[in-house]
CSV table of C-alpha atoms and ligand atoms in Angstrom, one decimal:
chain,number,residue,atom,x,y,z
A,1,UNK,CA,0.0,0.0,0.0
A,2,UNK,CA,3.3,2.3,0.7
A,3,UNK,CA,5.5,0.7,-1.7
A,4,UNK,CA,6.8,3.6,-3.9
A,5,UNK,CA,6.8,5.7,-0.8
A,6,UNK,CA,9.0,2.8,0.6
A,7,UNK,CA,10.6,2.4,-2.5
A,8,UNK,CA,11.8,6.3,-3.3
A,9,UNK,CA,12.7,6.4,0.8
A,10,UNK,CA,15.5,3.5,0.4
A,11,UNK,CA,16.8,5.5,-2.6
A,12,UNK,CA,16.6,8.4,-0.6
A,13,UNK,CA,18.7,7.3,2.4
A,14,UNK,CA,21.9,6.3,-0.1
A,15,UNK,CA,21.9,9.7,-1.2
A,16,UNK,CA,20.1,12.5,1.2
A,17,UNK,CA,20.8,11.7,5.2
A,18,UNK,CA,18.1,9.8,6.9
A,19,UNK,CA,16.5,10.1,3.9
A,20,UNK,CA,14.7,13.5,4.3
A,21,UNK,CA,15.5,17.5,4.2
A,22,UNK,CA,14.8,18.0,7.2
A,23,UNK,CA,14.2,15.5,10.4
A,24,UNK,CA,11.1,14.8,11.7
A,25,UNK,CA,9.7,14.3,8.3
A,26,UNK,CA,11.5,10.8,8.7
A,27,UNK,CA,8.6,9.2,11.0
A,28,UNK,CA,11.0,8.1,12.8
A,29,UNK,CA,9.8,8.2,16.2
A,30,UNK,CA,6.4,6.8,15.1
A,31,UNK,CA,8.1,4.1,14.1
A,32,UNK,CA,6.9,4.8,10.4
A,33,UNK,CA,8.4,5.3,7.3
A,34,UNK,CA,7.7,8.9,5.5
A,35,UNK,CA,5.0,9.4,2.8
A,36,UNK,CA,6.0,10.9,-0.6
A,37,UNK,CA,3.7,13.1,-1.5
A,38,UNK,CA,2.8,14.1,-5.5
A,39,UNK,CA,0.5,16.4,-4.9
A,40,UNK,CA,-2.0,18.5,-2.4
A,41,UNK,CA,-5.3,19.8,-3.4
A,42,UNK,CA,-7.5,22.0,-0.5
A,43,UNK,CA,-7.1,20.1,2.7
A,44,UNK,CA,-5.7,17.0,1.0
A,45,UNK,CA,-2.5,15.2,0.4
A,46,UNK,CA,-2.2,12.7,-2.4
A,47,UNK,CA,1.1,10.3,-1.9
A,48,UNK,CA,2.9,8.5,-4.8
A,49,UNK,CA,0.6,5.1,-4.2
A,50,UNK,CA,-2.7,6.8,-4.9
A,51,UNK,CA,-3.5,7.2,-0.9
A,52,UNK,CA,-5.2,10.3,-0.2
A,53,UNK,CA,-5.1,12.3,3.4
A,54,UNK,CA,-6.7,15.1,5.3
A,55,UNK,CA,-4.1,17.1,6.1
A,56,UNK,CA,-3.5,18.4,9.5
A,57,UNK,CA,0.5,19.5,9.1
A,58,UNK,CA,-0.2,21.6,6.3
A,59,UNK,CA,3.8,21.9,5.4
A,60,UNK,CA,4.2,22.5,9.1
A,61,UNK,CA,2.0,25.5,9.1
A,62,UNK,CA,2.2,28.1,5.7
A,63,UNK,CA,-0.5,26.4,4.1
A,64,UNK,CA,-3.5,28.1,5.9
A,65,UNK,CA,-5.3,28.6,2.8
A,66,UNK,CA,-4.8,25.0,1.9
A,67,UNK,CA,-2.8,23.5,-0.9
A,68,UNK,CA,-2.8,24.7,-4.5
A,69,UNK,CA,-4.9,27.6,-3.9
A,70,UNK,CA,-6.0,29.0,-6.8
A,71,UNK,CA,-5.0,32.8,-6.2
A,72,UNK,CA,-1.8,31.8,-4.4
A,73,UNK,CA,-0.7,29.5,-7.7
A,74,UNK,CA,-2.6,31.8,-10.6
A,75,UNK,CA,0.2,34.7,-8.9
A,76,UNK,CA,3.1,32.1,-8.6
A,77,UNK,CA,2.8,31.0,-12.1
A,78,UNK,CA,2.2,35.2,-13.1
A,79,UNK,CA,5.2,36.0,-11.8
A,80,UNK,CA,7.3,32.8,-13.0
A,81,UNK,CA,6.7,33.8,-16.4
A,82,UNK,CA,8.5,37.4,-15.6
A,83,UNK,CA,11.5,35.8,-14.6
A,84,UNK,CA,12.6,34.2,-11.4
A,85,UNK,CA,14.9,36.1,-9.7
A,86,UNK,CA,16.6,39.2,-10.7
A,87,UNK,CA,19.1,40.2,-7.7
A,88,UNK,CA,17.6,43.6,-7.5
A,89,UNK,CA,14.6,45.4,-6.0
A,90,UNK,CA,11.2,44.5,-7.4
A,91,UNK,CA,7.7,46.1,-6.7
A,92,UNK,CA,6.4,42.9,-5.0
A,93,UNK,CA,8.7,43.4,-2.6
A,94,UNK,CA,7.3,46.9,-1.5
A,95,UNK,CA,3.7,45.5,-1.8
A,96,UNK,CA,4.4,43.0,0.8
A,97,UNK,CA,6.6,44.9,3.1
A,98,UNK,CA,3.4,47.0,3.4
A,99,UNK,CA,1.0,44.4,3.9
A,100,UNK,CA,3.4,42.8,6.8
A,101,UNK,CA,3.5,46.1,8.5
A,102,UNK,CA,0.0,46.9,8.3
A,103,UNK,CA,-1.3,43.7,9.4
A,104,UNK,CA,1.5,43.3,12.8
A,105,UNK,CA,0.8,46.2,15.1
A,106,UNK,CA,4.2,46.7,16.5
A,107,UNK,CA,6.4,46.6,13.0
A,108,UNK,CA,7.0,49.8,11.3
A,109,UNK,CA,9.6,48.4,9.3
A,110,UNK,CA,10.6,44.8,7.9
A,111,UNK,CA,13.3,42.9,6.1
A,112,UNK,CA,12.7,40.0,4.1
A,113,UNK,CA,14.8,36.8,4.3
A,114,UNK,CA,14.2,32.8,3.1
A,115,UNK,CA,13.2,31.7,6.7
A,116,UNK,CA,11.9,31.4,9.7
A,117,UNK,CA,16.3,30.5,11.1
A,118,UNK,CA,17.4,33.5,8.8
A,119,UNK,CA,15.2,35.9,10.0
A,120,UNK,CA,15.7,34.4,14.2
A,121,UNK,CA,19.0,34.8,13.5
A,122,UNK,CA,19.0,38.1,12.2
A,123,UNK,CA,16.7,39.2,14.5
A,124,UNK,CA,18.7,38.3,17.6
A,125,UNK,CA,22.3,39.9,15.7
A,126,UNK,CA,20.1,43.0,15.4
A,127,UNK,CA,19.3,42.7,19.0
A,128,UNK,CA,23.0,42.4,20.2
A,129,UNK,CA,24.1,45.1,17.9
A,130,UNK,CA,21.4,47.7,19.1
A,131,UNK,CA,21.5,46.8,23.1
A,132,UNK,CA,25.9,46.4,22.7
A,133,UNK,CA,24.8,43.2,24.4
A,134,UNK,CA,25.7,39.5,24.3
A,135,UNK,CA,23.3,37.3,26.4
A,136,UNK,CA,20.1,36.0,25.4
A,137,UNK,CA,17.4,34.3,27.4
A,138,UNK,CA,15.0,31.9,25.5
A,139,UNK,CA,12.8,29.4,26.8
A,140,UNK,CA,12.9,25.3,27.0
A,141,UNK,CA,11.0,23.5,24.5
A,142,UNK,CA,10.6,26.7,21.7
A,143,UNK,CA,12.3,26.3,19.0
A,144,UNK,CA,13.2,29.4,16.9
A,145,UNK,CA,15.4,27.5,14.1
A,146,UNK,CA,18.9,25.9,13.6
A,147,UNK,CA,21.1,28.7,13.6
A,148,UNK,CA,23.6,28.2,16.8
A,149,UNK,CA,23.1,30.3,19.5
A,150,UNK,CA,19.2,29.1,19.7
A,151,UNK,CA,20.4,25.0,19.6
A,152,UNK,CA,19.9,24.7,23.7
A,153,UNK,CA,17.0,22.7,24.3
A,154,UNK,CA,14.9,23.8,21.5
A,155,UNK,CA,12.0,21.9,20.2
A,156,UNK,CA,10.3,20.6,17.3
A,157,UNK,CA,12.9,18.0,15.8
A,158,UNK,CA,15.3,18.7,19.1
A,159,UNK,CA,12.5,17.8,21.2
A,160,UNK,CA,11.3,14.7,19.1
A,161,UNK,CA,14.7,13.1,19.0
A,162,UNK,CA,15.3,14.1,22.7
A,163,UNK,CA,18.8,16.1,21.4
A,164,UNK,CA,19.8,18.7,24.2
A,165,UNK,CA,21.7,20.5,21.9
A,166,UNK,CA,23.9,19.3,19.3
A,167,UNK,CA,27.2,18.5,18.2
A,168,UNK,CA,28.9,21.0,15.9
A,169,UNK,CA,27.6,23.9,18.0
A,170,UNK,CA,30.5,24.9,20.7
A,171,UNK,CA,30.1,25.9,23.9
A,172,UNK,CA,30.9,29.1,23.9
A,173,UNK,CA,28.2,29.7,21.2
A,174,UNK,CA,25.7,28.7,23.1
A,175,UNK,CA,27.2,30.1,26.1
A,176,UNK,CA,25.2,33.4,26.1
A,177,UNK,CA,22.0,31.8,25.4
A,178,UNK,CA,20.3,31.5,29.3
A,179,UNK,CA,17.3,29.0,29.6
A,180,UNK,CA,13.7,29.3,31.3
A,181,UNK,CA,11.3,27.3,31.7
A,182,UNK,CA,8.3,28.5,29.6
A,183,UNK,CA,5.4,30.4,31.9
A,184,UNK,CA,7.7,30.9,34.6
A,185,UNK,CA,8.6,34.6,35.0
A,186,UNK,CA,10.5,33.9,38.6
A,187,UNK,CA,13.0,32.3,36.5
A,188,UNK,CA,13.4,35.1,33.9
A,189,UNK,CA,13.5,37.7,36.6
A,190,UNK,CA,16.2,35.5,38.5
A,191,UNK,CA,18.3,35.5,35.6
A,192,UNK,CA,17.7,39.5,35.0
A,193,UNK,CA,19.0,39.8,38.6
A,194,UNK,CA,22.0,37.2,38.2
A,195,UNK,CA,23.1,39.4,34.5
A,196,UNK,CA,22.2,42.8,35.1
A,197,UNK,CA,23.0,45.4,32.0
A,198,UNK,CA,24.2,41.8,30.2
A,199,UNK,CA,21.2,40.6,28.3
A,200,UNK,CA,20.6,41.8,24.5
A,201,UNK,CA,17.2,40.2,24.5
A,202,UNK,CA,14.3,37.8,25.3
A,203,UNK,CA,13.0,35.8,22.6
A,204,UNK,CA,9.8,33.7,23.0
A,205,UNK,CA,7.1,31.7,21.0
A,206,UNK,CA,4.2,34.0,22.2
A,207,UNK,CA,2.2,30.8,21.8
A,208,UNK,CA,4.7,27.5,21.9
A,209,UNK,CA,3.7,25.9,19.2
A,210,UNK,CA,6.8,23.2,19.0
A,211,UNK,CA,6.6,21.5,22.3
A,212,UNK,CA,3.2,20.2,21.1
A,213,UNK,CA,0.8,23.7,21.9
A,214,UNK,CA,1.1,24.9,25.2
A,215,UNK,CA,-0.7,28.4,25.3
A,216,UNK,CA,0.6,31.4,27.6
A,217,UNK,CA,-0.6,31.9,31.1
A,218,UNK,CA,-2.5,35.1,31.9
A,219,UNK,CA,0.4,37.8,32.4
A,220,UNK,CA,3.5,36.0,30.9
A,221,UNK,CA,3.9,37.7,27.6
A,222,UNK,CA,3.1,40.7,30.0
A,223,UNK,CA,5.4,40.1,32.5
A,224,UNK,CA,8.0,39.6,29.6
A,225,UNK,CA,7.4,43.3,28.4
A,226,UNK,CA,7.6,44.6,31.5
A,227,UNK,CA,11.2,42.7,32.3
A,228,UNK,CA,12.7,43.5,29.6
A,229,UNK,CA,11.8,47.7,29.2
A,230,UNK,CA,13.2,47.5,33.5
A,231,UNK,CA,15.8,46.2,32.0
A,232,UNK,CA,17.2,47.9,28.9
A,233,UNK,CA,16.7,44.3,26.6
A,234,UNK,CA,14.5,43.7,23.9
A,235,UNK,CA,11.5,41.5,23.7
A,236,UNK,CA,11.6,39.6,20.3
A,237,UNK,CA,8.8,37.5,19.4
A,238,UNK,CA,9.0,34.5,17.0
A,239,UNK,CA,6.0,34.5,15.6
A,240,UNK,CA,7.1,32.0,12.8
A,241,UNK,CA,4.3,29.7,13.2
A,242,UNK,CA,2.1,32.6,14.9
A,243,UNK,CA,2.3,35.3,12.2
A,244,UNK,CA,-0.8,35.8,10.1
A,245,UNK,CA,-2.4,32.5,12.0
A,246,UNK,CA,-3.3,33.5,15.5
A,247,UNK,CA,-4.9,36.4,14.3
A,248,UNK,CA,-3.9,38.1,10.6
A,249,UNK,CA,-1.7,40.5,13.6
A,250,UNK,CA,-0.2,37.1,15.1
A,251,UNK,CA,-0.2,36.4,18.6
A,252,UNK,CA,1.2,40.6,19.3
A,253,UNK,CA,-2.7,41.5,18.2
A,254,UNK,CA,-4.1,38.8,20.1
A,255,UNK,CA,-2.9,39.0,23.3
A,256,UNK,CA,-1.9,42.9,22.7
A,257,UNK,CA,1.2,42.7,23.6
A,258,UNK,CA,4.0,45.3,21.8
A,259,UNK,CA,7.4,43.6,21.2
A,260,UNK,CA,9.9,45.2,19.8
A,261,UNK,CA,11.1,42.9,17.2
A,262,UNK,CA,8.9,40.2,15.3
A,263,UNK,CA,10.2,37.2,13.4
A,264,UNK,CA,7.8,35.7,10.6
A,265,UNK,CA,7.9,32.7,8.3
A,266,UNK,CA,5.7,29.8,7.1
A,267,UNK,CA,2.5,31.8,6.2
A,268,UNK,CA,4.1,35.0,5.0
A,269,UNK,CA,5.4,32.7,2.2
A,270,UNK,CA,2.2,30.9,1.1
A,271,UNK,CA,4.3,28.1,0.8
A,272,UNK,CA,7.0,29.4,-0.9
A,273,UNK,CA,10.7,29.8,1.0
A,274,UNK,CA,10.2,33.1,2.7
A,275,UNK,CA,11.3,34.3,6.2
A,276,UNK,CA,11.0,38.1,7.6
A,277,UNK,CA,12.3,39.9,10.5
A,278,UNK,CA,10.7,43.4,11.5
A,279,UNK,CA,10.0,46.1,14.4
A,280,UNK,CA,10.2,49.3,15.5
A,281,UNK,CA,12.0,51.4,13.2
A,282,UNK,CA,14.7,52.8,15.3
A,283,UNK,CA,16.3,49.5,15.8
A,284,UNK,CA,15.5,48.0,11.8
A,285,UNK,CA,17.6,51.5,10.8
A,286,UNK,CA,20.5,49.7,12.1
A,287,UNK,CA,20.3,47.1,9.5
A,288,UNK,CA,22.7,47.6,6.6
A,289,UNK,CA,22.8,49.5,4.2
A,290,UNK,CA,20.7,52.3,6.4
A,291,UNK,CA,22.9,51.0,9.5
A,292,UNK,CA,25.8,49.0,10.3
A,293,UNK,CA,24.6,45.4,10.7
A,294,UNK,CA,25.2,43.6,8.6
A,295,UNK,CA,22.6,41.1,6.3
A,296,UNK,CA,21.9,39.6,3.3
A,297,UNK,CA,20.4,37.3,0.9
A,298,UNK,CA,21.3,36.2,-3.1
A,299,UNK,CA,17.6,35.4,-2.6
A,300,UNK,CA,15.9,37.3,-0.6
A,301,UNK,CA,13.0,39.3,-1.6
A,302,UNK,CA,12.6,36.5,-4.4
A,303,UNK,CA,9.8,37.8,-7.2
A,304,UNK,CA,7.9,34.4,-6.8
A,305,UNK,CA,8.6,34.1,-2.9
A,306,UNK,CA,6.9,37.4,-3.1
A,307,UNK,CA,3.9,37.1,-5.0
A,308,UNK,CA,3.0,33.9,-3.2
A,309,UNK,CA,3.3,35.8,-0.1
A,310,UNK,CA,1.3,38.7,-0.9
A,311,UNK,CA,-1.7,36.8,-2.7
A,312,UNK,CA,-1.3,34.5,0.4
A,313,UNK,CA,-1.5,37.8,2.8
A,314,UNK,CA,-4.2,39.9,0.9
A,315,UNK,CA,-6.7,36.7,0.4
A,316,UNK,CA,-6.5,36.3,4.1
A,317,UNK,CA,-7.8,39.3,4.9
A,318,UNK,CA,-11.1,38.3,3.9
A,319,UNK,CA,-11.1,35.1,5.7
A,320,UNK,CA,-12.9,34.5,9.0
A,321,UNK,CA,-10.9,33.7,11.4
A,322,UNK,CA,-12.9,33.6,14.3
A,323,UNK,CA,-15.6,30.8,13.0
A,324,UNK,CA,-12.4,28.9,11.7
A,325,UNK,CA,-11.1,29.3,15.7
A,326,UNK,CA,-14.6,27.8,16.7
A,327,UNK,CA,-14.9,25.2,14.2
A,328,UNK,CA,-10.9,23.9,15.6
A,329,UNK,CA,-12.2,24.3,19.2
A,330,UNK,CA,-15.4,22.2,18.6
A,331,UNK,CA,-13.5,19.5,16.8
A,332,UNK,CA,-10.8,19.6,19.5
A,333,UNK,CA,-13.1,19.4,21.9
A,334,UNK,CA,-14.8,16.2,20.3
A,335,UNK,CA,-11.1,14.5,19.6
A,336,UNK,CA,-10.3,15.1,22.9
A,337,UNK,CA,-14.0,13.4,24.7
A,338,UNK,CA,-13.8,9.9,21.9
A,339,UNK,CA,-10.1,9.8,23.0
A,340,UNK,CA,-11.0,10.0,26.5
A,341,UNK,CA,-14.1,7.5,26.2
A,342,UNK,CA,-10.8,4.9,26.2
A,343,UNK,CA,-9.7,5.6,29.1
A,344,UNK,CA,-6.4,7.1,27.9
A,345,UNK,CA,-5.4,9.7,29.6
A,346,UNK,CA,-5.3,12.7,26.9
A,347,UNK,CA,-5.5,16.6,26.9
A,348,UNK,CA,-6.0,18.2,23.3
A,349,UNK,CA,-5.6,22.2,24.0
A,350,UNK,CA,-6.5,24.5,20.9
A,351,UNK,CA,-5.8,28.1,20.0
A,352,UNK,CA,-6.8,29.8,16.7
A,353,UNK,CA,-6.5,27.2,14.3
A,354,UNK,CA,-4.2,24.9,15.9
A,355,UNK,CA,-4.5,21.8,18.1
A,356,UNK,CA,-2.5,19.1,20.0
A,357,UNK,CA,-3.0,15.5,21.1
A,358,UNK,CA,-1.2,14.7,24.5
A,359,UNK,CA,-1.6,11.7,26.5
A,360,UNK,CA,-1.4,13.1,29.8
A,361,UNK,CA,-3.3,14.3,32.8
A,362,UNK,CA,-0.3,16.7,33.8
A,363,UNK,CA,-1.6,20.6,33.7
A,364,UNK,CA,0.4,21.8,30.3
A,365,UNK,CA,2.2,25.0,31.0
A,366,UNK,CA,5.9,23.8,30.0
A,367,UNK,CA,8.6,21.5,28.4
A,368,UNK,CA,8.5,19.3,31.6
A,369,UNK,CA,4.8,18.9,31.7
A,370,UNK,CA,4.9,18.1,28.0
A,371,UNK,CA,7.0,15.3,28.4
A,372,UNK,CA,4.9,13.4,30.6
A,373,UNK,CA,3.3,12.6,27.5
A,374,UNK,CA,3.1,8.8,26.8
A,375,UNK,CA,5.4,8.9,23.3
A,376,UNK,CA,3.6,5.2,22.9
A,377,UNK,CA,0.5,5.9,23.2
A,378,UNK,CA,1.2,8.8,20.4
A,379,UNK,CA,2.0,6.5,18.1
A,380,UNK,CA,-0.6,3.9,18.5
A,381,UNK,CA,-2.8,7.0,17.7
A,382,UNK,CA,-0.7,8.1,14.5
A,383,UNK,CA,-0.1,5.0,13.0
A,384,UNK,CA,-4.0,4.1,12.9
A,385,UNK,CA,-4.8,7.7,11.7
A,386,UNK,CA,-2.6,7.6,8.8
A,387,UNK,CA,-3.7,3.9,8.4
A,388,UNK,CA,-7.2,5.7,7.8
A,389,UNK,CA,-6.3,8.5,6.0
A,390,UNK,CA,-5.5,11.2,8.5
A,391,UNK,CA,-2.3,13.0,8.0
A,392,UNK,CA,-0.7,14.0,11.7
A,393,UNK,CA,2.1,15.5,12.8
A,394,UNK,CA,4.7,12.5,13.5
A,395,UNK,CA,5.3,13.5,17.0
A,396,UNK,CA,3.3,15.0,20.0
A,397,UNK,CA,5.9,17.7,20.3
A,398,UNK,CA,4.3,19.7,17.1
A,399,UNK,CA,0.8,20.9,16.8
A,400,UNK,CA,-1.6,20.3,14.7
A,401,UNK,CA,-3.0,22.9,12.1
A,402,UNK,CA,-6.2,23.8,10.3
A,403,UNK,CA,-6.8,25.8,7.4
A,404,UNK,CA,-9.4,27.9,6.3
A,405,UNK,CA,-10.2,25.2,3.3
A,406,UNK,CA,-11.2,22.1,5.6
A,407,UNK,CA,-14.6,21.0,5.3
A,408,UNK,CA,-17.1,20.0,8.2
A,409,UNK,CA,-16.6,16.4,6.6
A,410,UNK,CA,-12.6,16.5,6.8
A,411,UNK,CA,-13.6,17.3,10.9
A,412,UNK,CA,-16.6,13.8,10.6
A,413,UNK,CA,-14.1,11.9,8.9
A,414,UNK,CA,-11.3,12.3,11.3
A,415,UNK,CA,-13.4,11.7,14.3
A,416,UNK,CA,-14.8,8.7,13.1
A,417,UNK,CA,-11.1,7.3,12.6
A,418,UNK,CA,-10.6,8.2,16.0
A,419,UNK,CA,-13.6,6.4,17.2
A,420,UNK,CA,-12.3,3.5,15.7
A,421,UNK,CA,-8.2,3.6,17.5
A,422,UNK,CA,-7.5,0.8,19.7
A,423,UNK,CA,-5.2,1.7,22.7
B,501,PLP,C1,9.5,26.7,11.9
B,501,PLP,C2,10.0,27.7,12.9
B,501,PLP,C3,11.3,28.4,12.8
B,501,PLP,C4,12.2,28.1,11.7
B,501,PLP,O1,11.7,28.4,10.5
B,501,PLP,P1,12.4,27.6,9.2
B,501,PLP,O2,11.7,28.3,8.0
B,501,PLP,O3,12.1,26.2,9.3
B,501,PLP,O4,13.8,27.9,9.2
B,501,PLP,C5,11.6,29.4,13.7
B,501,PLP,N1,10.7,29.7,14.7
B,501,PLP,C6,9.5,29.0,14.9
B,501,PLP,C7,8.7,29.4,16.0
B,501,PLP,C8,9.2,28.0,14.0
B,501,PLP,O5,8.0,27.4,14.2
């Protein structure tokens, strides 16, 4: 039933490592192999061996409008037959600079890179460069990329494949980069106290959305904001996954919360490689050429990156997002009551258009609460999902998305193949 998809993995694995681009695509701790996929239509995925799957990874998050949206490829292929990529300014560029800043409250100005590590990365050199500062504070289990300084307990991939940090990365890299436990703003003012007139910045998942979903408490983006102004540091938020999907603002509108940098990716792309990292103008003007910092891309600002992003942007500014919030919440809701009617233990919190399946009882406010999860009982549930056509996330410590394009019968469908999991 999988055989090109097993077939096309074992040439993979000769010639790619593990087989995959990029590591929790593998299945690995799921004890699966990975689908190859030919094509995606709406809120479906179609693999090599004719299987099709309501998809709930949705490339990880960019594709909230679904796959092959017709505005999103009519611009693509508009802009394909211009040329690909010139190496100088183009006007897409300026049409979706404005549309990022108009639809983020706190950015007046934004740079556009190829993703969501780029424009971290960036983000936090900007930081450093502005506060003449080294040390950053970020929290365990939020992941914000692979560049170095942010490979200390991260998660998504990290957290899957249970790798503290990794090898390659030295010490001293990650030396400056301080660690708190998410939702806990003792720690954070601990270390403020312990590194006083050392720390560049704060950086934070305003919602964590790679240690499975685990939603703020009341006050903790607050409490962040007011740390860091007493403080003379920067709040960046990575809103990566966030951007354009908690609200078309991200989480800064939801929660209203001003930071004073914002990193985007996934949707501002609409599925095409494209990473941003913006805020108040008087630290962006440090960025070369206007400043002194320096960054740069052969790529960046790509003409097709850019049209995808904008038809992607300005489409969703007609869509509803709160009756796609209350459809995710009702379906959540119904997931999580079949699940429990097996007497698995099994929390499924929801935000926006996003969900997670955890099999614990534990109250989920950080890393360590997430891991309580029982990784076995995951993939009993993930193997006979995808066995019935449902397409999850291969690990509890990534959440599940929704997109504007799934039907009331994708929601029936997948909780009648939950009805049907035995534990
Ligand atoms: C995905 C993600 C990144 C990294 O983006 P890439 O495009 O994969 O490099 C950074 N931060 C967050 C919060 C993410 O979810």
């Amino acid at each position: 039933m999988e055989d090109r998809s097993i077939e096309l993995f074992a040439r993979a694995r000769k010639v790619i490592p593990g087989g995959v681009n990029s590591p929790v695509r593998a299945c690995h701790n799921v004890q699966s192999s990975p689908l190859f996929i030919q094509r995606g239509c709406a809120s479906h995925l179609f693999d090599v061996d004719g299987g099709e799957y309501i998809d709930f990874v949705l490339s990880w998050g960019p594709m909230i409008l679904g796959h092959s949206d017709p505005d999103v490829t009519a611009a693509i292929t508009c802009a394909a037959a211009c040329g690909t990529s010139y190496g100088a300014p183009c006007e897409a560029e300026v049409e979706l600079a404005c549309e990022v800043v108009k639809a983020m409250p706190s950015l007046e100005m934004v740079r556009m890179v190829n993703s969501g590590t780029e424009a971290t990365m960036s983000a936090l050199r900007l930081a450093r460069a502005c506060t003449k500062r080294d040390k950053v504070i970020k929290f365990i289990g939020c992941y914000h990329g692979h560049a170095d300084p942010f490979l200390a307990a991260a998660g998504s991939g990290l957290a899957t494949f249970s790798i503290p940090g990794t090898p390659g990365v030295p010490a001293h890299v990650v030396g400056d980069t301080l660690l708190a436990a998410y939702n806990d703003l003792e720690q954070v003012k601990a270390i403020f106290q312990r590194f006083p007139q050392e720390i560049a910045c704060v950086i934070v998942e305003p919602v964590a959305c790679n240690m499975g979903l685990v939603l703020p408490e009341e006050g903790f983006l607050a409490g962040l904001r007011e740390l860091t102004r007493a403080h003379g540091a920067l709040l960046i938020f990575d809103e990566v996954i966030t951007g354009f999907r908690c609200a078309l603002g991200g989480a800064q509108s939801r929660f209203g919360i001003d930071p004073d940098l914002t990193t985007m990716g996934k949707i501002i792309g609409g599925g095409l490689p494209v990473g941003a990292f913006g805020g108040k103008r008087c630290y962006m003007e440090h960025i070369a050429p206007e400043g002194e910092v320096y960054q740069a891309g052969t790529l960046s600002g790509n003409p097709l990156a850019m049209a995808a992003g904008l038809a992607t942007l300005r489409k969703l500014q007609n869509q509803d997002y709160a009756a796609l919030e209350r459809r995710t919440q009702n379906f959540a809701r119904e997931l999580a009551s079949i699940l429990a009617s097996k007497q698995v233990p099994v929390q499924v919190p929801t935000l926006a258009s996003m969900f997670s399946v955890f099999f614990t009882a534990e109250p989920l406010k950080d890393f360590a609460s997430v891991k309580t999860a029982d990784q076995a009982l995951f993939t009993t549930f993930y193997k006979q999902m995808r066995a019935q056509g449902i397409y999850l996330a291969p690990s509890s410590f990534e959440t599940g998305m929704v997109s504007f394009v799934h039907s009331d019968e994708d929601f029936a469908r997948t909780l009648e193949a939950a009805t049907k999991v035995h534990f």
